[in-house]
Amino acid sequence: MNRTQKLLIAFLSLVVLFTGVVISRVWIFKPQSTVKLVKISIGEYDTEIWGKNYPLEYAGYKKNMEMAPSPTGYGGSVKVQKAEMQPELYTNFKGNPFSKDYTEDRGHPYAMEDLRESKRIGPAAKGACITCKTPYIEKAYQEMGWGFASKPLTELMDKAKHPVNCANCHDPETMGLRVINPAFTEAMQKRGIDVSKASREEMRSYVCAQCHSEYYFEPGTFKVTFPWDKGLTPQQMYEYYSTKPSGFAQDFIHTDSQVPVLKAQHPDYEEWQNGVHGQFGVSCADCHMPYMRKSGQKYTSHWITSPLKTLDESCSPCHTQGKELLFSQVKAFQDNVWQLQHTAGQNIARAHGAIQKAGTNSAANQTELANARELLRRAQWYWDYVAAANSMGFHNPVQELNTLGQAIDLAHQAIDAANKAAGTNSL
Ligand code: HEC
Ligand code: HEC
Ligand code: HEC
Ligand code: HEC
């Protein structure tokens, strides 16, 4: 072997070695999301199929089955009756199924099971209830438009087998983020926002906002509608409801006080949007779906739960204050909100009693009584906006403490007005 041949062999060996290293690195560290083992078609709602292509995200999604209390003791993923902690719920929702069954939410994979088991669902329940529980909403809307909303729930339940999953947030072909609840797109359009032009950053909250928002069913059609025409604060949404949109006057009439009550439904997006993180562009996914690493791969956590279970990954990319301080700050916000929420709820319960008592007095001043009912209607909406939202105020402590302060004041005014209604005329 001459020198040139030796050099050539050495060179070729180097090339083989280098290529081998490159191939093995690419093979090991290749982002798993680009390895497509199966084709996921439009209308595929089975997570197992999606999971074949995206095992890390699928494993995270399955972790949502875990049922554990939250580290703060508020919220959590265990199905307990909320009234255990707040007995005032029984009084404040009298006349509505929420007084019988109102459980703490748990993971997305339980959405259909919990709907099926809910004691709030009777034979008269409508298809509209599936809107935020399953990706089947996509097919239902394609086939029937909003017509699906007024169908009997039992009819749709057989078809909507799959709970909230990949297809609610992802386009199966591009894996880009998407929104499939038409109620959200319509509500945003009315506010002058075209969701189809949203940035990736905005989509990281919009995918959640399509479900984690306040809504009502339009009378007659049962179309899911978000009350956002005047804005997203508790005051602005109350103003909107005061116009009785499409004849919608209340969710139920309270059995004792005859107050036409608005039942708030988890306004998480609204609360966050007006808060410091929402205003500063920190998305839902930033905290609830932080970046993780496994064997060198960076991926998005799909275990969507209390971010305090992953405090390092969820908060530390932005905050350097340290775990203990951050945790105790969250807990302090929540303890303050809980105290006022409980006080407001109890005063509202008392006000229902005072109005009931005045109502049984045939000599009561009816104008004053109507005034008392309006004050209590507003008080209960303010209280419930906070009570029905899901972070015990963390998403926006400033707004929530203000709202609860107003709820307490309004409840006292309602009690005064009820006493005045009964007292003035019994003289
Ligand atoms: C800055 C971080 C942050 C952002 C942004 C954020 N959250 Fe949260 N969220 C939290 C914390 C902290 C809690 C309280 C967890 C606890 O008490 O253990 C929470 C609680 C929740 C809960 C209740 C969880 C439970 O255990 O019951 C839901 C639901 C929720 N958030 C949804 C959202 C949605 C939807 C958005 C966007 C519109 C959002 N969050 C934005 C930090 C965040
Ligand atoms: C509630 C909404 C939601 C659901 C449900 C959901 N994802 Fe995601 N997913 C996201 C968000 C948000 C991101 C981050 C996207 C971004 O920032 O571009 C993401 C990112 C991804 C990515 C890109 C790679 C990565 O990890 O960042 C893949 C792949 C993925 N998801 C697969 C899945 C699969 C498979 C399922 C079902 C088992 C699923 N997702 C369910 C919201 C969701
Ligand atoms: C298609 C509707 C839908 C979408 C989209 C959706 N959620 Fe949910 N979410 C639900 C429902 C319904 C539940 C309650 C499930 C149950 O308890 O049966 C829930 C529960 C939760 C919980 C409570 C989990 C627990 O362990 O207590 C959190 C946190 C949460 N969602 C956050 C988010 C975030 C963040 C996003 C966006 C990345 C999002 N959700 C997108 C409908 C949705
Ligand atoms: C993407 C960046 C980002 C992430 C992630 C984030 N934050 Fe923040 N946080 C901010 C910004 C920006 C502010 C505004 C004040 C500031 O500049 O520090 C803020 C403010 C706060 C405040 C003060 C709020 C107030 O009302 O004064 C607390 C407490 C807080 N964050 C806790 C958390 C916790 C807990 C998490 C994780 C669950 C978290 N943050 C995740 C960016 C972030």
PDB file of C-alpha atoms in Angstrom, residues 155-297:
ATOM      1  CA  GLU A 155     -78.972  11.367  20.171  1.00  0.00           C
ATOM      2  CA  LEU A 156     -75.550  13.034  19.849  1.00  0.00           C
ATOM      3  CA  MET A 157     -73.989  11.316  22.821  1.00  0.00           C
ATOM      4  CA  ASP A 158     -73.811   8.007  20.911  1.00  0.00           C
ATOM      5  CA  LYS A 159     -71.818   9.643  18.128  1.00  0.00           C
ATOM      6  CA  ALA A 160     -69.652  11.857  20.339  1.00  0.00           C
ATOM      7  CA  LYS A 161     -67.668   9.033  21.880  1.00  0.00           C
ATOM      8  CA  HIS A 162     -64.368  10.856  22.257  1.00  0.00           C
ATOM      9  CA  PRO A 163     -63.662  13.439  24.975  1.00  0.00           C
ATOM     10  CA  VAL A 164     -61.685  16.700  24.480  1.00  0.00           C
ATOM     11  CA  ASN A 165     -58.516  15.681  22.641  1.00  0.00           C
ATOM     12  CA  CYS A 166     -55.913  16.341  19.947  1.00  0.00           C
ATOM     13  CA  ALA A 167     -58.477  17.187  17.244  1.00  0.00           C
ATOM     14  CA  ASN A 168     -59.984  20.006  19.343  1.00  0.00           C
ATOM     15  CA  CYS A 169     -56.691  21.910  19.137  1.00  0.00           C
ATOM     16  CA  HIS A 170     -54.796  20.513  16.126  1.00  0.00           C
ATOM     17  CA  ASP A 171     -55.336  20.305  12.389  1.00  0.00           C
ATOM     18  CA  PRO A 172     -54.678  16.583  11.717  1.00  0.00           C
ATOM     19  CA  GLU A 173     -52.818  17.255   8.474  1.00  0.00           C
ATOM     20  CA  THR A 174     -50.533  20.152   9.386  1.00  0.00           C
ATOM     21  CA  MET A 175     -50.607  19.734  13.202  1.00  0.00           C
ATOM     22  CA  GLY A 176     -50.998  23.533  13.362  1.00  0.00           C
ATOM     23  CA  LEU A 177     -53.166  24.865  16.200  1.00  0.00           C
ATOM     24  CA  ARG A 178     -56.829  25.420  15.354  1.00  0.00           C
ATOM     25  CA  VAL A 179     -60.164  26.341  16.926  1.00  0.00           C
ATOM     26  CA  ILE A 180     -63.219  24.219  16.067  1.00  0.00           C
ATOM     27  CA  ASN A 181     -65.863  25.737  18.331  1.00  0.00           C
ATOM     28  CA  PRO A 182     -67.829  28.083  16.028  1.00  0.00           C
ATOM     29  CA  ALA A 183     -69.195  30.014  19.042  1.00  0.00           C
ATOM     30  CA  PHE A 184     -65.684  31.323  19.775  1.00  0.00           C
ATOM     31  CA  THR A 185     -64.972  32.299  16.179  1.00  0.00           C
ATOM     32  CA  GLU A 186     -68.329  34.105  15.927  1.00  0.00           C
ATOM     33  CA  ALA A 187     -67.861  35.952  19.236  1.00  0.00           C
ATOM     34  CA  MET A 188     -64.380  37.107  18.206  1.00  0.00           C
ATOM     35  CA  GLN A 189     -65.673  38.188  14.815  1.00  0.00           C
ATOM     36  CA  LYS A 190     -68.265  40.389  16.556  1.00  0.00           C
ATOM     37  CA  ARG A 191     -65.363  42.004  18.411  1.00  0.00           C
ATOM     38  CA  GLY A 192     -63.605  42.635  15.082  1.00  0.00           C
ATOM     39  CA  ILE A 193     -61.027  39.843  15.477  1.00  0.00           C
ATOM     40  CA  ASP A 194     -60.473  37.333  12.680  1.00  0.00           C
ATOM     41  CA  VAL A 195     -59.341  34.121  14.390  1.00  0.00           C
ATOM     42  CA  SER A 196     -58.126  32.610  11.116  1.00  0.00           C
ATOM     43  CA  LYS A 197     -55.434  35.333  11.023  1.00  0.00           C
ATOM     44  CA  ALA A 198     -54.283  34.813  14.606  1.00  0.00           C
ATOM     45  CA  SER A 199     -50.580  34.517  15.371  1.00  0.00           C
ATOM     46  CA  ARG A 200     -49.126  31.322  16.822  1.00  0.00           C
ATOM     47  CA  GLU A 201     -48.722  33.123  20.158  1.00  0.00           C
ATOM     48  CA  GLU A 202     -52.432  34.078  20.195  1.00  0.00           C
ATOM     49  CA  MET A 203     -53.455  30.540  19.215  1.00  0.00           C
ATOM     50  CA  ARG A 204     -51.661  29.247  22.320  1.00  0.00           C
ATOM     51  CA  SER A 205     -54.511  30.849  24.294  1.00  0.00           C
ATOM     52  CA  TYR A 206     -57.341  30.733  21.732  1.00  0.00           C
ATOM     53  CA  VAL A 207     -57.302  26.912  21.681  1.00  0.00           C
ATOM     54  CA  CYS A 208     -58.229  27.049  25.382  1.00  0.00           C
ATOM     55  CA  ALA A 209     -60.546  30.067  25.124  1.00  0.00           C
ATOM     56  CA  GLN A 210     -62.840  28.184  22.737  1.00  0.00           C
ATOM     57  CA  CYS A 211     -64.030  26.193  25.794  1.00  0.00           C
ATOM     58  CA  HIS A 212     -62.813  27.923  28.971  1.00  0.00           C
ATOM     59  CA  SER A 213     -65.168  30.894  28.593  1.00  0.00           C
ATOM     60  CA  GLU A 214     -68.557  32.139  29.782  1.00  0.00           C
ATOM     61  CA  TYR A 215     -71.519  31.284  27.503  1.00  0.00           C
ATOM     62  CA  TYR A 216     -75.298  30.989  27.366  1.00  0.00           C
ATOM     63  CA  PHE A 217     -77.713  29.098  25.140  1.00  0.00           C
ATOM     64  CA  GLU A 218     -79.703  31.371  22.800  1.00  0.00           C
ATOM     65  CA  PRO A 219     -83.423  30.890  23.569  1.00  0.00           C
ATOM     66  CA  GLY A 220     -85.144  28.622  21.042  1.00  0.00           C
ATOM     67  CA  THR A 221     -82.080  27.561  19.040  1.00  0.00           C
ATOM     68  CA  PHE A 222     -79.789  26.575  21.969  1.00  0.00           C
ATOM     69  CA  LYS A 223     -76.919  28.076  19.966  1.00  0.00           C
ATOM     70  CA  VAL A 224     -73.884  28.517  22.219  1.00  0.00           C
ATOM     71  CA  THR A 225     -73.179  32.247  22.523  1.00  0.00           C
ATOM     72  CA  PHE A 226     -70.384  34.149  24.295  1.00  0.00           C
ATOM     73  CA  PRO A 227     -71.543  37.463  25.888  1.00  0.00           C
ATOM     74  CA  TRP A 228     -68.586  39.550  24.719  1.00  0.00           C
ATOM     75  CA  ASP A 229     -70.123  42.310  22.582  1.00  0.00           C
ATOM     76  CA  LYS A 230     -69.446  44.979  25.218  1.00  0.00           C
ATOM     77  CA  GLY A 231     -66.193  43.573  26.596  1.00  0.00           C
ATOM     78  CA  LEU A 232     -64.884  40.879  28.908  1.00  0.00           C
ATOM     79  CA  THR A 233     -65.008  42.388  32.418  1.00  0.00           C
ATOM     80  CA  PRO A 234     -67.779  41.289  34.839  1.00  0.00           C
ATOM     81  CA  GLN A 235     -69.371  44.765  34.481  1.00  0.00           C
ATOM     82  CA  GLN A 236     -69.316  44.722  30.665  1.00  0.00           C
ATOM     83  CA  MET A 237     -70.782  41.225  30.466  1.00  0.00           C
ATOM     84  CA  TYR A 238     -73.513  42.180  32.967  1.00  0.00           C
ATOM     85  CA  GLU A 239     -74.365  45.189  30.812  1.00  0.00           C
ATOM     86  CA  TYR A 240     -74.625  42.885  27.800  1.00  0.00           C
ATOM     87  CA  TYR A 241     -76.960  40.509  29.639  1.00  0.00           C
ATOM     88  CA  SER A 242     -79.075  43.469  30.813  1.00  0.00           C
ATOM     89  CA  THR A 243     -80.102  44.047  27.188  1.00  0.00           C
ATOM     90  CA  LYS A 244     -81.759  40.585  27.239  1.00  0.00           C
ATOM     91  CA  PRO A 245     -80.008  39.438  24.038  1.00  0.00           C
ATOM     92  CA  SER A 246     -82.405  37.462  21.763  1.00  0.00           C
ATOM     93  CA  GLY A 247     -84.808  37.404  24.695  1.00  0.00           C
ATOM     94  CA  PHE A 248     -82.353  35.675  27.036  1.00  0.00           C
ATOM     95  CA  ALA A 249     -83.391  36.916  30.493  1.00  0.00           C
ATOM     96  CA  GLN A 250     -81.882  34.424  32.951  1.00  0.00           C
ATOM     97  CA  ASP A 251     -80.504  30.924  33.399  1.00  0.00           C
ATOM     98  CA  PHE A 252     -83.044  30.187  36.152  1.00  0.00           C
ATOM     99  CA  ILE A 253     -85.467  31.799  38.581  1.00  0.00           C
ATOM    100  CA  HIS A 254     -84.404  31.365  42.199  1.00  0.00           C
ATOM    101  CA  THR A 255     -86.966  29.259  44.106  1.00  0.00           C
ATOM    102  CA  ASP A 256     -86.986  31.350  47.300  1.00  0.00           C
ATOM    103  CA  SER A 257     -86.319  34.930  46.176  1.00  0.00           C
ATOM    104  CA  GLN A 258     -87.703  34.768  42.599  1.00  0.00           C
ATOM    105  CA  VAL A 259     -84.526  36.508  41.378  1.00  0.00           C
ATOM    106  CA  PRO A 260     -83.826  35.835  37.658  1.00  0.00           C
ATOM    107  CA  VAL A 261     -80.285  34.527  38.103  1.00  0.00           C
ATOM    108  CA  LEU A 262     -77.434  34.454  35.555  1.00  0.00           C
ATOM    109  CA  LYS A 263     -75.303  31.331  36.112  1.00  0.00           C
ATOM    110  CA  ALA A 264     -71.670  32.076  35.256  1.00  0.00           C
ATOM    111  CA  GLN A 265     -69.717  29.319  33.461  1.00  0.00           C
ATOM    112  CA  HIS A 266     -65.940  29.139  33.986  1.00  0.00           C
ATOM    113  CA  PRO A 267     -64.851  32.569  32.547  1.00  0.00           C
ATOM    114  CA  ASP A 268     -61.151  31.541  32.664  1.00  0.00           C
ATOM    115  CA  TYR A 269     -60.222  33.236  29.398  1.00  0.00           C
ATOM    116  CA  GLU A 270     -61.979  36.477  30.344  1.00  0.00           C
ATOM    117  CA  GLU A 271     -60.372  36.570  33.797  1.00  0.00           C
ATOM    118  CA  TRP A 272     -56.877  35.872  32.432  1.00  0.00           C
ATOM    119  CA  GLN A 273     -57.253  38.291  29.520  1.00  0.00           C
ATOM    120  CA  ASN A 274     -57.761  41.271  31.843  1.00  0.00           C
ATOM    121  CA  GLY A 275     -54.980  40.179  34.216  1.00  0.00           C
ATOM    122  CA  VAL A 276     -51.260  40.935  34.296  1.00  0.00           C
ATOM    123  CA  HIS A 277     -50.192  37.728  32.480  1.00  0.00           C
ATOM    124  CA  GLY A 278     -52.919  38.091  29.846  1.00  0.00           C
ATOM    125  CA  GLN A 279     -52.076  41.742  29.260  1.00  0.00           C
ATOM    126  CA  PHE A 280     -48.346  40.979  29.049  1.00  0.00           C
ATOM    127  CA  GLY A 281     -48.889  38.244  26.459  1.00  0.00           C
ATOM    128  CA  VAL A 282     -48.208  35.193  28.648  1.00  0.00           C
ATOM    129  CA  SER A 283     -50.399  32.485  27.078  1.00  0.00           C
ATOM    130  CA  CYS A 284     -52.399  29.691  28.751  1.00  0.00           C
ATOM    131  CA  ALA A 285     -49.996  27.182  27.207  1.00  0.00           C
ATOM    132  CA  ASP A 286     -46.929  29.020  28.600  1.00  0.00           C
ATOM    133  CA  CYS A 287     -47.983  27.971  32.113  1.00  0.00           C
ATOM    134  CA  HIS A 288     -50.253  24.958  31.574  1.00  0.00           C
ATOM    135  CA  MET A 289     -48.256  23.332  28.747  1.00  0.00           C
ATOM    136  CA  PRO A 290     -44.591  24.146  29.460  1.00  0.00           C
ATOM    137  CA  TYR A 291     -41.672  22.862  27.396  1.00  0.00           C
ATOM    138  CA  MET A 292     -40.155  19.607  28.632  1.00  0.00           C
ATOM    139  CA  ARG A 293     -37.117  17.581  27.630  1.00  0.00           C
ATOM    140  CA  LYS A 294     -36.747  13.846  27.286  1.00  0.00           C
ATOM    141  CA  SER A 295     -33.608  12.168  25.933  1.00  0.00           C
ATOM    142  CA  GLY A 296     -32.582  15.450  24.364  1.00  0.00           C
ATOM    143  CA  GLN A 297     -35.959  16.073  22.731  1.00  0.00           C
TER     144      GLN A 297
END
